[in-house]
Amino acid sequence: MRITIFGTGYVGLVTGTCLAEVGNDVICVDVDAAKVARLNDGEIPIFEPGLDELVRDNRAAGRLHFTTAAEPAIAHGQMVFIAVGTPPDEDGSADLSHVLTVARSIGQHITRYTVVVNKSTVPVGTADRVRAAISAELLIRGLDVPFDVVSNPEFLKEGDAVKDCLRPDRIILGADSARAIEAIKALYAPFNRNHERLVLMDVRSAELTKYAANAMLATKISFMNEMANIAEHVGADIELVRIGIGSDPRIGYSFIYPGAGYGGSCFPKDVQALERTARAHGYNARVLSAVEAVNVDQKDKLFVLIERHFGGDLAGKTIALWGLAFKPNTDDMREAPSRRLLEQLWAAGAKVRAYDPEARHEAARLYGEHAGLLLCEHPHDALEHADALVIVTEWKEFWSPDFERIKATLKSPVIFDGRNIYEPRTVEAAGIAYYGIGRGRSLLPAHAAARNV
Ligand SMILES: NC(=O)c1ccc[n+]([C@@H]2O[C@H](COP(=O)([O-])OP(=O)(O)OC[C@H]3O[C@@H](n4cnc5c(N)ncnc54)[C@H](O)[C@@H]3O)[C@@H](O)[C@H]2O)c1
Ligand SMILES: O=c1ccn([C@@H]2O[C@H](COP(=O)(O)OP(=O)(O)O[C@H]3O[C@H](CO)[C@@H](O)[C@H](O)[C@H]3O)[C@@H](O)[C@H]2O)c(=O)[nH]1
């Protein structure tokens, strides 16, 4: 099939590449000329495992193209995907300006039946606005070109995006036209071979399904962060509690890791946007407000622990940070807990030496000029002349460090473990003070309190 995708960010680039991988002829359009030029030079603007190779192979096979030119790209596509950003507005609701710009462009250029597929995360009712924007442009042109607008929200996770796209858990499709449904079914057939993954519903329900999924996951995380804070107050260990409750299949082990707060380009903005949508319709979504409020506070957690440990005086201290990305396997720092921590440490007069396997370039882009930040090439370089080590992102390479070396390098050996990746007693046995998230001390003997026992 001939496919056009607007937006070459995480969603557009990965979707376009995976659709090309199964034989479609894909053109990706972006307004960012520099990004398009890099892609045409064979450079991938984001770090996403497996993507590099797939883009290279599909470009070489002539199935994947990048352009800034909307008109020929729209003429190319039997289906036109919208995968542009929907960032938060000043009041937290979703900014639809990029989506509606693409819709107008589609209306200005389509010449034959086209299925318009919205993949961006958008509030309920957006498909109607997209349809109206296309119709208005067709009216100006004096044309009556048939088209359908469907909602096909995306559920990929950064760091696993290629895998999620090639092997989706489910394909949500909100559509009210038999012709569009048949076209989408044919498009996704290669991703749907061993069992039916397509869940068909009306457009508004599909739009809400995306927000409901993210809000549910964010709720699990804020709930666990709240439990962690209670555990700390009452002297219990949240890691034992996590294992204890996860064993109930109704609860499950996934997405119940407490930590330094959820970040990324989706949860913070989508919880906020859904809460604002509810409010705009006269409903006060109290759970969502609490999820957001708990997360805002949780992002202060590491700073509070660090400040308390150093008696409220961080002036002149040097803090080593391991991890800057909002989670492992990505270079994305949007809404990352590291960003709040950096700002707080600098405001308190501390300097930071930071290491991240993939996000150093992004950190340099964001804070390159800041005198309080030294970006290090190796985790142990970050420890030199530092007073403390803080784990902000749980990259695999941080899981089994040389504690003896950490102790010997840090000025006053202490670890603040924002992801609970270490066993407190192991760290303390190496002569290093330890702070985790919700790790009130249990009275179990050391061997029984070890993780996963
Ligand atoms: N990042 C994720 O993991 C993820 C997962 C699922 C859904 N989503 C949703 O998908 C959407 C896209 O997210 P993303 O992370 O890929 O965004 P992104 O910011 O990485 O990329 C968006 C791209 O759209 C381009 N763009 C903006 N206006 C354009 C226009 N008029 N024409 C062509 N290109 C245009 C931008 O230049 C940018 O390259 C958002 O609504 C997001 O909430 C994101
Ligand atoms: O138990 C957990 C799981 C995650 N997180 C944090 O939650 C944030 C988001 O993580 P994750 O969901 O893995 O990353 P995203 O790439 O933002 O993916 C989410 O947001 C996407 C955009 O909407 C959706 O498509 C995905 O399904 C949804 O998982 C990160 O800061 C994680 O550190 C925790 O604190 N505890």
XYZ file of C-alpha atoms and ligand atoms in Angstrom:
533
model
C 0.000 0.000 0.000
C 1.111 3.612 -0.476
C 1.337 5.316 2.902
C 2.051 8.889 3.968
C 2.988 9.767 7.540
C 3.030 13.303 8.934
C 5.556 13.671 11.774
C 8.863 11.813 12.024
C 9.163 11.759 15.815
C 9.118 8.601 17.948
C 5.699 7.558 16.658
C 5.853 8.664 13.026
C 9.363 7.434 12.323
C 8.865 4.067 13.998
C 5.409 3.515 12.455
C 6.589 4.526 8.988
C 9.623 2.275 9.225
C 7.646 -0.747 10.465
C 5.024 -0.282 7.741
C 7.816 -0.128 5.139
C 9.386 -3.248 6.666
C 6.303 -5.310 5.708
C 6.384 -4.049 2.111
C 4.440 -0.777 2.053
C 5.729 2.223 0.119
C 6.062 4.929 2.784
C 6.722 8.664 2.609
C 7.338 10.449 5.919
C 6.769 14.208 6.010
C 8.121 16.603 8.622
C 8.229 20.394 8.880
C 11.634 20.156 10.578
C 13.912 20.478 7.546
C 17.059 19.712 9.578
C 15.541 16.445 10.835
C 14.519 15.437 7.306
C 18.012 16.255 6.014
C 19.592 14.086 8.731
C 17.237 11.208 7.919
C 18.072 11.551 4.219
C 21.769 11.393 5.183
C 21.098 8.088 6.955
C 21.277 9.592 10.454
C 18.600 8.630 13.014
C 17.691 11.648 15.176
C 16.616 9.532 18.182
C 18.106 6.591 20.051
C 15.705 3.661 19.724
C 17.029 0.088 19.789
C 16.802 -1.639 16.395
C 15.532 1.419 14.514
C 18.793 2.384 12.839
C 19.113 -0.873 10.963
C 15.451 -1.018 9.899
C 15.537 2.538 8.529
C 18.743 1.786 6.637
C 17.409 -1.438 5.100
C 14.062 0.017 4.071
C 15.619 3.150 2.580
C 17.993 0.958 0.627
C 15.031 -1.108 -0.594
C 13.368 2.110 -1.819
C 10.321 1.695 0.438
C 10.982 4.533 2.901
C 11.389 8.211 1.981
C 11.664 11.462 3.943
C 10.522 14.871 2.753
C 9.293 18.288 3.837
C 6.990 18.563 0.808
C 3.392 17.938 1.890
C 1.651 18.140 -1.484
C 3.368 15.273 -3.353
C 3.340 13.202 -0.182
C -0.447 13.563 0.144
C -0.841 12.689 -3.540
C 1.198 9.527 -2.838
C -0.775 8.150 0.122
C -3.853 5.934 -0.071
C -3.709 6.383 3.686
C -2.404 9.490 5.401
C -1.294 9.128 9.023
C -1.179 12.031 11.457
C 1.612 11.413 14.007
C 2.593 14.945 14.991
C 3.076 16.213 18.544
C 0.197 17.226 20.831
C 2.119 19.085 23.557
C 0.398 20.610 26.588
C -1.148 24.035 26.207
C -0.585 26.659 28.920
C -3.525 25.235 30.901
C -2.432 21.585 30.466
C -4.954 20.650 27.791
C -3.662 19.166 24.520
C -2.473 21.656 21.908
C -4.024 20.478 18.634
C -2.467 23.098 16.386
C -0.057 20.659 14.653
C -2.811 18.090 14.109
C -5.160 20.680 12.614
C -2.406 22.144 10.415
C -1.898 18.685 8.920
C -5.677 18.269 8.518
C -5.893 21.546 6.573
C -2.972 20.502 4.418
C -4.736 17.215 3.623
C -7.889 19.152 2.644
C -5.803 21.427 0.419
C -4.187 18.580 -1.513
C -6.234 15.357 -1.658
C -7.571 14.467 -5.059
C -9.096 10.993 -4.478
C -10.524 8.831 -1.690
C -8.116 8.887 1.269
C -8.210 7.284 4.709
C -6.907 9.766 7.271
C -5.546 7.857 10.269
C -4.942 9.761 13.478
C -2.164 8.257 15.612
C -1.429 11.311 17.749
C -2.830 11.258 21.284
C -5.811 13.612 21.074
C -8.836 14.502 23.198
C -12.220 12.984 22.464
C -13.861 14.829 19.610
C -10.650 15.622 17.706
C -11.532 13.351 14.769
C -14.636 15.528 14.245
C -12.423 18.627 14.187
C -10.011 16.971 11.728
C -12.928 16.011 9.494
C -14.302 19.567 9.652
C -10.895 21.099 8.830
C -10.493 18.864 5.758
C -14.067 19.563 4.598
C -13.578 23.318 4.987
C -10.515 23.231 2.704
C -12.329 21.070 0.149
C -15.189 23.575 0.177
C -12.735 26.396 -0.584
C -11.406 24.307 -3.487
C -14.970 23.626 -4.650
C -14.292 19.875 -4.630
C -16.186 16.927 -3.190
C -13.392 14.390 -2.632
C -14.444 11.449 -0.439
C -12.379 10.721 2.690
C -12.682 9.016 6.075
C -11.074 9.927 9.388
C -10.292 7.080 11.794
C -8.697 6.982 15.222
C -5.831 4.529 15.633
C -4.014 5.549 18.828
C -0.449 4.407 19.369
C 0.705 2.443 22.435
C 4.435 2.017 21.772
C 6.910 2.587 24.613
C 10.152 4.422 24.026
C 13.082 2.049 24.244
C 10.849 -0.803 22.993
C 9.207 1.120 20.175
C 10.226 -1.123 17.269
C 9.227 -4.285 19.118
C 5.909 -2.750 20.235
C 5.163 -1.629 16.689
C 6.034 -4.919 14.985
C 4.294 -7.022 17.664
C 1.516 -4.879 19.149
C -0.540 -6.120 22.124
C -3.608 -4.656 20.476
C -4.545 -2.422 17.568
C -7.287 -0.027 18.582
C -9.365 1.230 15.697
C -12.120 3.790 16.049
C -13.991 4.018 12.772
C -17.489 4.416 11.385
C -16.865 3.595 7.716
C -16.785 0.032 6.365
C -14.441 1.119 3.556
C -11.894 2.575 5.989
C -12.147 -0.455 8.308
C -11.360 -2.834 5.423
C -8.371 -0.726 4.381
C -6.952 -0.627 7.944
C -7.537 -4.363 8.419
C -5.548 -5.048 5.238
C -2.765 -2.690 6.325
C -2.344 -4.344 9.734
C -2.820 -7.955 8.565
C 0.967 -8.645 8.683
C 1.032 -7.583 12.380
C -2.004 -9.638 13.208
C -1.170 -13.131 11.994
C -1.184 -15.412 15.010
C -4.292 -13.945 16.622
C -6.745 -11.117 16.144
C -5.399 -7.974 17.766
C -7.694 -5.447 16.163
C -10.239 -4.028 18.591
C -12.897 -2.152 16.675
C -14.965 0.589 18.281
C -16.451 3.992 17.617
C -14.082 6.918 17.138
C -14.714 8.697 20.454
C -14.204 5.496 22.467
C -10.909 4.891 20.642
C -9.728 8.409 21.445
C -10.566 7.907 25.124
C -8.995 4.412 25.205
C -5.548 5.940 24.662
C -5.892 8.348 27.600
C -7.487 5.698 29.803
C -4.537 3.330 29.238
C -1.936 5.950 30.114
C -3.959 7.226 33.057
C -4.303 3.681 34.441
C -0.548 3.055 34.181
C 0.275 6.433 35.723
C -2.193 5.682 38.520
C -0.386 2.417 39.321
C 2.912 4.299 39.592
C 1.578 7.135 41.747
C -0.211 4.619 43.939
C 3.072 2.761 44.496
C 4.952 5.977 45.167
C 2.320 6.821 47.759
C 2.732 3.357 49.322
C 6.519 3.901 49.315
C 6.102 7.152 51.221
C 3.823 5.436 53.737
C 6.339 2.560 54.042
C 9.069 5.053 54.849
C 6.948 6.637 57.592
C 5.915 3.372 59.210
C 9.258 1.554 58.867
C 8.355 -0.989 56.170
C 10.240 -1.861 52.980
C 8.247 -1.075 49.819
C 10.293 -3.605 47.835
C 8.956 -6.432 49.975
C 5.474 -4.949 49.762
C 5.783 -4.708 45.971
C 6.639 -8.383 45.670
C 3.914 -9.241 48.158
C 1.145 -7.518 46.247
C 2.418 -8.262 42.725
C 1.955 -11.982 43.306
C -1.809 -11.405 43.246
C -2.612 -11.880 39.546
C -5.322 -9.238 39.839
C -2.576 -6.735 40.671
C 0.423 -8.149 38.771
C 4.099 -7.229 38.910
C 4.277 -4.775 36.032
C 4.231 -1.027 36.438
C 4.339 -1.099 40.232
C 7.936 0.047 40.630
C 8.186 3.038 42.933
C 10.789 5.598 41.965
C 11.654 9.218 41.336
C 8.305 9.907 39.637
C 7.098 9.171 36.143
C 8.433 11.289 33.283
C 8.528 11.151 29.514
C 6.512 12.866 26.841
C 3.286 10.984 27.559
C 2.173 10.254 31.141
C 2.587 13.755 32.598
C 0.923 15.476 29.642
C -1.790 12.850 29.073
C -2.943 12.624 32.713
C -3.141 16.406 32.758
C -4.960 16.607 29.410
C -7.541 13.997 30.431
C -8.168 15.785 33.692
C -8.636 19.067 31.766
C -10.970 17.364 29.244
C -13.091 15.997 32.091
C -13.191 19.422 33.720
C -14.170 21.075 30.423
C -17.137 18.680 30.349
C -18.134 19.551 33.908
C -16.607 16.534 35.664
C -14.040 16.788 38.446
C -11.647 13.829 37.926
C -10.331 13.511 41.496
C -8.252 10.368 40.977
C -6.419 11.959 38.058
C -5.731 15.144 40.035
C -4.267 13.058 42.865
C -2.142 10.977 40.459
C -0.662 14.150 39.053
C -0.136 15.794 42.461
C 1.622 12.707 43.895
C 3.911 12.618 40.863
C 4.814 16.284 41.134
C 5.865 15.736 44.756
C 7.670 12.481 43.967
C 9.975 14.312 41.590
C 11.216 16.284 44.645
C 11.891 13.113 46.603
C 15.575 12.600 45.744
C 16.411 16.224 46.418
C 14.668 16.108 49.806
C 16.651 12.987 50.793
C 19.949 14.497 49.616
C 19.339 17.831 51.326
C 18.348 16.135 54.581
C 21.438 13.908 54.550
C 23.723 16.917 54.170
C 21.973 18.865 56.948
C 20.276 21.273 54.556
C 23.549 22.662 53.220
C 24.488 21.663 49.682
C 26.535 24.753 48.851
C 29.878 23.684 47.429
C 28.921 20.006 47.280
C 29.402 17.933 44.133
C 26.785 15.336 43.339
C 27.304 12.460 40.875
C 24.219 11.510 38.843
C 23.898 8.179 37.077
C 21.090 8.453 34.544
C 19.559 11.503 32.861
C 17.016 9.982 30.446
C 13.441 9.659 31.735
C 13.894 5.863 31.635
C 16.485 3.375 30.323
C 16.997 2.617 26.612
C 16.136 6.075 25.404
C 17.929 9.406 25.031
C 14.685 11.275 25.708
C 14.793 13.712 28.639
C 11.297 15.158 28.268
C 9.817 15.567 31.785
C 12.673 13.406 33.137
C 13.002 13.386 36.950
C 16.706 14.225 36.427
C 15.740 17.668 35.144
C 13.938 18.722 38.317
C 16.788 17.325 40.404
C 19.438 19.198 38.391
C 17.555 22.488 38.814
C 17.130 21.905 42.557
C 20.770 20.955 43.114
C 22.000 23.993 41.209
C 19.592 26.277 43.093
C 21.027 24.909 46.363
C 24.583 25.721 45.262
C 25.728 22.189 44.349
C 27.575 21.128 41.223
C 26.685 17.993 39.243
C 28.828 15.435 37.419
C 26.505 13.274 35.333
C 26.726 10.137 33.259
C 24.092 8.593 30.977
C 24.867 6.030 28.270
C 22.641 7.686 25.637
C 21.264 11.023 26.866
C 24.545 12.971 27.142
C 23.979 14.725 23.814
C 20.438 15.660 24.786
C 21.694 16.937 28.164
C 24.380 18.964 26.367
C 21.704 20.433 24.100
C 19.546 21.370 27.098
C 22.181 22.456 29.631
C 25.500 22.569 27.729
C 26.213 26.098 28.875
C 25.523 25.478 32.579
C 28.638 25.851 34.687
C 27.164 23.550 37.322
C 27.110 20.507 35.018
C 29.930 18.275 33.850
C 28.848 15.514 31.464
C 31.077 12.459 31.869
C 32.001 9.727 29.381
C 32.200 6.980 31.988
C 30.157 6.267 35.145
C 33.271 6.332 37.316
C 34.367 9.720 35.944
C 31.170 11.119 37.449
C 32.258 9.923 40.905
C 35.574 11.830 40.905
C 35.530 14.666 43.503
C 31.850 13.913 44.219
C 30.283 13.811 47.692
C 27.394 11.503 46.807
C 26.043 9.238 44.059
C 22.426 9.441 42.915
C 20.795 6.793 40.715
C 18.142 8.548 38.673
C 17.634 6.123 35.765
C 17.953 2.347 36.122
C 20.183 1.607 33.099
C 21.325 -2.039 33.222
C 24.984 -1.051 33.494
C 24.322 0.491 36.927
C 22.920 -2.686 38.487
C 26.150 -4.366 39.635
C 28.692 -1.659 40.308
C 32.008 -2.005 42.124
C 30.886 -0.733 45.542
C 34.467 -0.808 46.869
C 35.511 1.570 44.117
C 32.506 3.817 44.742
C 33.406 3.966 48.435
C 37.026 4.749 47.674
C 36.121 7.531 45.226
C 33.247 9.394 46.897
C 34.260 12.003 49.498
C 31.525 10.966 51.938
C 30.279 7.627 50.637
C 26.514 7.736 50.216
C 24.128 6.459 47.522
C 20.657 7.838 46.860
C 18.940 5.111 44.870
C 15.981 6.697 43.071
C 15.009 3.370 41.459
C 15.597 0.902 44.303
C 18.037 -1.144 42.226
C 20.334 -1.977 45.141
C 19.845 -4.049 48.262
C 20.418 -1.599 51.140
C 22.399 -4.070 53.248
C 24.790 -4.855 50.373
C 25.570 -1.187 49.933
C 25.923 -0.611 53.661
C 28.126 -3.679 54.026
C 30.527 -1.940 51.620
C 30.673 1.020 54.019
C 28.377 3.287 52.006
C 25.304 4.997 53.450
C 22.132 4.104 51.530
C 18.829 5.845 50.851
C 16.169 4.344 48.595
C 12.527 5.110 47.875
C 10.288 3.806 50.655
C 12.965 1.543 52.124
C 11.977 1.651 55.751
C 13.968 -1.075 57.495
C 12.360 -4.477 57.901
C 13.252 -6.625 60.888
C 13.850 -9.707 58.745
C 17.326 -11.226 58.730
C 19.464 -9.960 55.844
C 19.182 -13.088 53.692
C 15.383 -13.088 53.894
C 15.087 -9.410 53.082
C 17.036 -9.769 49.844
C 15.199 -8.890 46.663
C 12.850 -11.493 45.202
C 13.030 -13.747 48.276
N 6.637 9.195 22.201
C 5.869 8.157 22.473
O 6.324 7.185 23.077
C 4.421 8.128 22.070
C 3.719 6.917 22.125
C 2.374 6.897 21.773
C 1.728 8.057 21.367
N 2.437 9.219 21.318
C 1.731 10.415 20.811
O 2.045 10.539 19.410
C 2.194 11.916 19.041
C 3.593 12.156 18.489
O 4.519 11.911 19.549
P 6.104 11.858 19.284
O 6.734 11.492 20.568
O 6.365 11.079 18.066
O 6.374 13.409 18.979
P 7.728 14.111 18.562
O 7.702 15.445 19.174
O 8.887 13.196 18.780
O 7.570 14.257 16.971
C 6.567 15.012 16.357
C 7.073 15.422 14.977
O 6.026 16.063 14.274
C 6.611 17.089 13.480
N 5.576 18.029 13.042
C 4.962 19.023 13.738
N 4.079 19.659 12.956
C 4.120 19.052 11.733
C 3.435 19.260 10.506
N 2.515 20.221 10.370
N 3.740 18.464 9.462
C 4.670 17.487 9.576
N 5.356 17.254 10.720
C 5.073 18.024 11.788
C 7.664 17.676 14.391
O 8.622 18.443 13.669
C 8.238 16.412 15.027
O 9.328 15.915 14.275
C 1.831 12.705 20.294
O 0.462 12.987 20.275
C 2.145 11.726 21.425
O 1.395 11.995 22.576
C 3.761 9.288 21.637
O 6.692 0.657 37.389
C 7.016 1.703 36.802
C 6.975 1.849 35.384
C 7.346 3.074 34.825
N 7.755 4.099 35.611
C 8.103 5.403 34.983
O 7.043 5.786 34.125
C 7.539 6.592 33.056
C 6.989 6.115 31.734
O 7.510 4.822 31.441
P 7.008 3.972 30.182
O 5.556 3.825 30.227
O 7.825 2.749 30.126
O 7.481 4.915 28.974
P 6.790 5.699 27.780
O 7.688 5.508 26.608
O 6.471 7.082 28.234
O 5.434 4.910 27.412
C 4.142 5.266 27.924
O 3.587 6.330 27.186
C 3.437 6.052 25.761
C 2.954 7.327 25.108
O 1.596 7.525 25.221
C 2.466 4.887 25.593
O 2.297 4.629 24.205
C 3.032 3.667 26.322
O 2.125 2.582 26.206
C 3.240 4.034 27.799
O 3.824 2.944 28.504
C 9.077 6.516 33.163
O 9.550 7.717 33.749
C 9.330 5.340 34.087
O 10.515 5.485 34.834
C 7.813 3.957 36.988
O 8.180 4.899 37.714
N 7.432 2.754 37.538
